[in-house]
């Protein structure tokens, strides 16, 4: 008699965390990743900074380069998510059409996709200024900073909006966790 071995296929999903520099995207992604992997889920964080070192090396912050960068990450996230990984993507993705193209890629492949807007106001982000970019822009050492002198097109209907300025990191990560749970993805 042939034995059929049961394989457990976990549900993958892409969770795209969009928002301004210093909004809290990366912090929330790693907090959530820790919780999910402790529970045995397969998780990858696709950080914009890291992707820019290799896969998007040579790309800058023009509209065209940001679009290319976001599409590459969207391709990679979809690939991972289709194979059972929770792909957490803390990437600014400032343009609505770029984000929509990523959503469409996922829809076509029937890959679960959640858009989370980390909606920290620019006034709060510029005080946090984790990487000193807001100070550099104010000092005239940098131009084209998202949300200051470069566009950020706010998501109109994200799956979740997070007000990180009114929450702890744990509360923000728990809100994304709850969304995954509501959608039957964990
Ligand atoms: N001009 C300008 N505008 C916005 N952000 C800038 C810029 N120059 C450098 N950085 C830093 O680059 C980090 C990665 O950006 P992303 O790849 O997420 O951006 S994008 O989607 O291509 O717009 C981004 O990381 P986060 O701060 O984590 O958002 C910024 O710190
Ligand atoms: N509820 C929250 N969620 C995420 N980050 C928060 C929150 N409250 C305060 N912070 C702080 O805001 C900063 C966000 O930085 P970071 O995650 O690097 O932002 P981004 O990746 O969006 O540029 C961190 O210093 C983090 O500790």
GROMACS .gro file of C-alpha atoms and ligand atoms in nm:
model
  244
    1UNK     CA    1   0.000   0.000   0.000
    2UNK     CA    2   0.135   0.343  -0.092
    3UNK     CA    3   0.158   0.576   0.201
    4UNK     CA    4   0.078   0.933   0.130
    5UNK     CA    5   0.287   1.155   0.347
    6UNK     CA    6   0.097   1.452   0.477
    7UNK     CA    7   0.285   1.777   0.428
    8UNK     CA    8   0.190   2.085   0.624
    9UNK     CA    9   0.187   2.387   0.394
   10UNK     CA   10   0.184   2.708   0.590
   11UNK     CA   11   0.008   3.014   0.457
   12UNK     CA   12   0.240   3.280   0.328
   13UNK     CA   13   0.155   3.647   0.296
   14UNK     CA   14   0.316   3.978   0.217
   15UNK     CA   15   0.273   4.254   0.472
   16UNK     CA   16   0.389   4.584   0.324
   17UNK     CA   17   0.454   4.855   0.583
   18UNK     CA   18   0.452   5.190   0.406
   19UNK     CA   19   0.518   5.526   0.568
   20UNK     CA   20   0.763   5.812   0.607
   21UNK     CA   21   1.126   5.776   0.718
   22UNK     CA   22   1.129   5.719   1.098
   23UNK     CA   23   0.758   5.632   1.100
   24UNK     CA   24   0.833   5.297   1.268
   25UNK     CA   25   0.812   5.054   0.973
   26UNK     CA   26   1.137   4.868   1.046
   27UNK     CA   27   1.084   4.851   1.421
   28UNK     CA   28   0.733   4.709   1.383
   29UNK     CA   29   0.848   4.461   1.117
   30UNK     CA   30   1.122   4.316   1.339
   31UNK     CA   31   0.900   4.310   1.648
   32UNK     CA   32   0.636   4.117   1.453
   33UNK     CA   33   0.897   3.892   1.292
   34UNK     CA   34   1.024   3.793   1.636
   35UNK     CA   35   0.677   3.700   1.753
   36UNK     CA   36   0.589   3.507   1.438
   37UNK     CA   37   0.913   3.311   1.424
   38UNK     CA   38   0.887   3.225   1.794
   39UNK     CA   39   0.552   3.069   1.707
   40UNK     CA   40   0.711   2.863   1.431
   41UNK     CA   41   0.612   3.068   1.126
   42UNK     CA   42   0.856   3.122   0.842
   43UNK     CA   43   0.936   3.491   0.825
   44UNK     CA   44   1.163   3.720   0.623
   45UNK     CA   45   1.202   4.096   0.660
   46UNK     CA   46   1.281   4.266   0.328
   47UNK     CA   47   1.430   4.593   0.447
   48UNK     CA   48   1.463   4.869   0.185
   49UNK     CA   49   1.809   4.968   0.309
   50UNK     CA   50   1.939   4.611   0.279
   51UNK     CA   51   1.785   4.552  -0.063
   52UNK     CA   52   1.943   4.877  -0.183
   53UNK     CA   53   2.290   4.737  -0.098
   54UNK     CA   54   2.260   4.447  -0.341
   55UNK     CA   55   1.946   4.381  -0.541
   56UNK     CA   56   1.880   4.753  -0.595
   57UNK     CA   57   2.245   4.865  -0.587
   58UNK     CA   58   2.288   5.171  -0.806
   59UNK     CA   59   1.931   5.291  -0.767
   60UNK     CA   60   1.870   5.630  -0.606
   61UNK     CA   61   1.560   5.812  -0.489
   62UNK     CA   62   1.418   5.950  -0.815
   63UNK     CA   63   1.058   5.858  -0.891
   64UNK     CA   64   1.171   5.606  -1.156
   65UNK     CA   65   1.434   5.444  -0.931
   66UNK     CA   66   1.197   5.417  -0.636
   67UNK     CA   67   0.941   5.254  -0.864
   68UNK     CA   68   1.194   4.998  -0.994
   69UNK     CA   69   1.314   4.927  -0.639
   70UNK     CA   70   0.958   4.875  -0.513
   71UNK     CA   71   0.871   4.642  -0.804
   72UNK     CA   72   1.181   4.429  -0.738
   73UNK     CA   73   1.086   4.396  -0.374
   74UNK     CA   74   0.727   4.320  -0.472
   75UNK     CA   75   0.848   4.038  -0.698
   76UNK     CA   76   1.064   3.892  -0.423
   77UNK     CA   77   0.795   3.924  -0.155
   78UNK     CA   78   0.539   3.751  -0.377
   79UNK     CA   79   0.785   3.470  -0.449
   80UNK     CA   80   0.850   3.416  -0.078
   81UNK     CA   81   0.486   3.448   0.024
   82UNK     CA   82   0.374   3.198  -0.241
   83UNK     CA   83   0.609   2.954  -0.072
   84UNK     CA   84   0.472   2.983   0.276
   85UNK     CA   85   0.679   3.271   0.409
   86UNK     CA   86   0.545   3.578   0.586
   87UNK     CA   87   0.731   3.847   0.391
   88UNK     CA   88   0.739   4.165   0.599
   89UNK     CA   89   0.834   4.469   0.393
   90UNK     CA   90   0.923   4.793   0.574
   91UNK     CA   91   0.973   5.007   0.264
   92UNK     CA   92   0.852   5.365   0.211
   93UNK     CA   93   0.700   5.301  -0.138
   94UNK     CA   94   0.581   5.662  -0.169
   95UNK     CA   95   0.387   5.631  -0.496
   96UNK     CA   96   0.036   5.490  -0.510
   97UNK     CA   97   0.080   5.345  -0.861
   98UNK     CA   98   0.393   5.153  -0.752
   99UNK     CA   99   0.208   5.007  -0.454
  100UNK     CA  100  -0.092   4.922  -0.673
  101UNK     CA  101   0.132   4.734  -0.918
  102UNK     CA  102   0.266   4.525  -0.631
  103UNK     CA  103  -0.086   4.454  -0.507
  104UNK     CA  104  -0.189   4.351  -0.859
  105UNK     CA  105   0.107   4.112  -0.892
  106UNK     CA  106  -0.005   3.944  -0.570
  107UNK     CA  107  -0.370   3.932  -0.679
  108UNK     CA  108  -0.280   3.772  -1.012
  109UNK     CA  109  -0.083   3.504  -0.829
  110UNK     CA  110  -0.350   3.468  -0.557
  111UNK     CA  111  -0.091   3.557  -0.294
  112UNK     CA  112  -0.229   3.715   0.024
  113UNK     CA  113  -0.127   4.081   0.045
  114UNK     CA  114  -0.181   4.331   0.325
  115UNK     CA  115  -0.097   4.699   0.311
  116UNK     CA  116  -0.026   4.864   0.645
  117UNK     CA  117   0.011   5.240   0.659
  118UNK     CA  118   0.237   5.341   0.944
  119UNK     CA  119   0.080   5.683   0.961
  120UNK     CA  120   0.316   5.870   1.190
  121UNK     CA  121   0.293   6.244   1.117
  122UNK     CA  122   0.599   6.411   0.966
  123UNK     CA  123   0.627   6.634   1.276
  124UNK     CA  124   0.680   6.324   1.492
  125UNK     CA  125   0.908   6.152   1.238
  126UNK     CA  126   1.131   6.457   1.211
  127UNK     CA  127   1.181   6.460   1.589
  128UNK     CA  128   1.257   6.086   1.596
  129UNK     CA  129   1.492   6.131   1.299
  130UNK     CA  130   1.650   5.788   1.349
  131UNK     CA  131   1.903   5.835   1.066
  132UNK     CA  132   1.946   6.213   1.085
  133UNK     CA  133   1.790   6.265   0.743
  134UNK     CA  134   1.543   6.534   0.851
  135UNK     CA  135   1.828   6.734   1.010
  136UNK     CA  136   2.035   6.695   0.694
  137UNK     CA  137   1.746   6.814   0.480
  138UNK     CA  138   1.691   7.114   0.710
  139UNK     CA  139   2.062   7.197   0.689
  140UNK     CA  140   2.047   7.190   0.310
  141UNK     CA  141   2.270   6.881   0.288
  142UNK     CA  142   2.000   6.659   0.136
  143UNK     CA  143   1.713   6.716  -0.105
  144UNK     CA  144   1.429   6.490  -0.210
  145UNK     CA  145   1.341   6.362   0.137
  146UNK     CA  146   1.007   6.181   0.135
  147UNK     CA  147   0.735   6.377   0.312
  148UNK     CA  148   0.940   6.696   0.326
  149UNK     CA  149   1.051   6.800  -0.022
  150UNK     CA  150   0.954   6.482  -0.208
  151UNK     CA  151   0.607   6.327  -0.243
  152UNK     CA  152   0.443   6.073  -0.016
  153UNK     CA  153   0.108   5.965  -0.155
  154UNK     CA  154  -0.085   5.839   0.146
  155UNK     CA  155  -0.269   5.507   0.099
  156UNK     CA  156  -0.640   5.578   0.059
  157UNK     CA  157  -0.770   5.245   0.185
  158UNK     CA  158  -0.495   5.043   0.352
  159UNK     CA  159  -0.582   4.716   0.526
  160UNK     CA  160  -0.463   4.878   0.848
  161UNK     CA  161  -0.353   5.222   0.960
  162UNK     CA  162  -0.120   5.244   1.257
  163UNK     CA  163  -0.082   5.556   1.469
  164UNK     CA  164   0.259   5.473   1.610
  165UNK     CA  165   0.278   5.805   1.794
  166UNK     CA  166  -0.008   5.690   2.020
  167UNK     CA  167   0.114   5.333   2.078
  168UNK     CA  168   0.405   5.128   2.203
  169UNK     CA  169   0.604   4.923   1.954
  170UNK     CA  170   0.445   4.608   2.100
  171UNK     CA  171   0.094   4.748   2.052
  172UNK     CA  172   0.168   4.840   1.691
  173UNK     CA  173   0.311   4.495   1.616
  174UNK     CA  174   0.014   4.334   1.793
  175UNK     CA  175  -0.225   4.527   1.566
  176UNK     CA  176  -0.058   4.379   1.256
  177UNK     CA  177  -0.059   4.036   1.420
  178UNK     CA  178  -0.432   4.073   1.486
  179UNK     CA  179  -0.491   4.164   1.121
  180UNK     CA  180  -0.308   3.851   1.004
  181UNK     CA  181  -0.516   3.649   1.245
  182UNK     CA  182  -0.847   3.809   1.132
  183UNK     CA  183  -0.764   3.725   0.771
  184UNK     CA  184  -0.690   3.363   0.860
  185UNK     CA  185  -0.324   3.393   0.771
  186UNK     CA  186  -0.184   3.268   1.103
  187LIG     N1  187   1.571   6.110  -0.013
  187LIG     C1  188   1.529   6.011   0.066
  187LIG     N2  189   1.397   5.993   0.085
  187LIG     C2  190   1.356   5.890   0.164
  187LIG     N3  191   1.437   5.804   0.229
  187LIG     C3  192   1.571   5.820   0.209
  187LIG     C4  193   1.621   5.923   0.129
  187LIG     N4  194   1.758   5.914   0.130
  187LIG     C5  195   1.788   5.810   0.207
  187LIG     N5  196   1.677   5.753   0.257
  187LIG     C6  197   1.678   5.635   0.344
  187LIG     O1  198   1.662   5.522   0.257
  187LIG     C7  199   1.596   5.420   0.329
  187LIG     C8  200   1.534   5.319   0.236
  187LIG     O2  201   1.430   5.374   0.161
  187LIG     P1  202   1.324   5.281   0.087
  187LIG     O3  203   1.396   5.185   0.002
  187LIG     O4  204   1.231   5.227   0.189
  187LIG     O5  205   1.250   5.394   0.003
  187LIG     S1  206   1.166   5.396  -0.131
  187LIG     O6  207   1.054   5.302  -0.120
  187LIG     O7  208   1.252   5.362  -0.243
  187LIG     O8  209   1.116   5.533  -0.141
  187LIG     C9  210   1.496   5.497   0.415
  187LIG     O9  211   1.475   5.413   0.523
  187LIG     P2  212   1.363   5.434   0.638
  187LIG    O10  213   1.410   5.552   0.719
  187LIG    O11  214   1.371   5.306   0.714
  187LIG    O12  215   1.231   5.457   0.575
  187LIG    C10  216   1.567   5.627   0.445
  187LIG    O13  217   1.627   5.625   0.570
  188LIG     N1  218   0.455   5.236   1.818
  188LIG     C1  219   0.577   5.243   1.759
  188LIG     N2  220   0.602   5.167   1.652
  188LIG     C2  221   0.722   5.172   1.589
  188LIG     N3  222   0.824   5.253   1.627
  188LIG     C3  223   0.803   5.332   1.734
  188LIG     C4  224   0.680   5.331   1.805
  188LIG     N4  225   0.688   5.421   1.905
  188LIG     C5  226   0.811   5.473   1.899
  188LIG     N5  227   0.883   5.421   1.797
  188LIG     C6  228   1.024   5.453   1.765
  188LIG     O1  229   1.028   5.520   1.638
  188LIG     C7  230   1.149   5.488   1.570
  188LIG     C8  231   1.111   5.435   1.434
  188LIG     O2  232   1.228   5.404   1.359
  188LIG     P1  233   1.229   5.301   1.239
  188LIG     O3  234   1.156   5.178   1.275
  188LIG     O4  235   1.371   5.287   1.193
  188LIG     O5  236   1.143   5.379   1.129
  188LIG     P2  237   1.134   5.356   0.972
  188LIG     O6  238   1.175   5.214   0.942
  188LIG     O7  239   0.991   5.383   0.938
  188LIG     O8  240   1.227   5.457   0.911
  188LIG     C9  241   1.225   5.388   1.656
  188LIG     O9  242   1.322   5.457   1.733
  188LIG    C10  243   1.114   5.332   1.747
  188LIG    O10  244   1.163   5.287   1.871
   0.00000   0.00000   0.00000
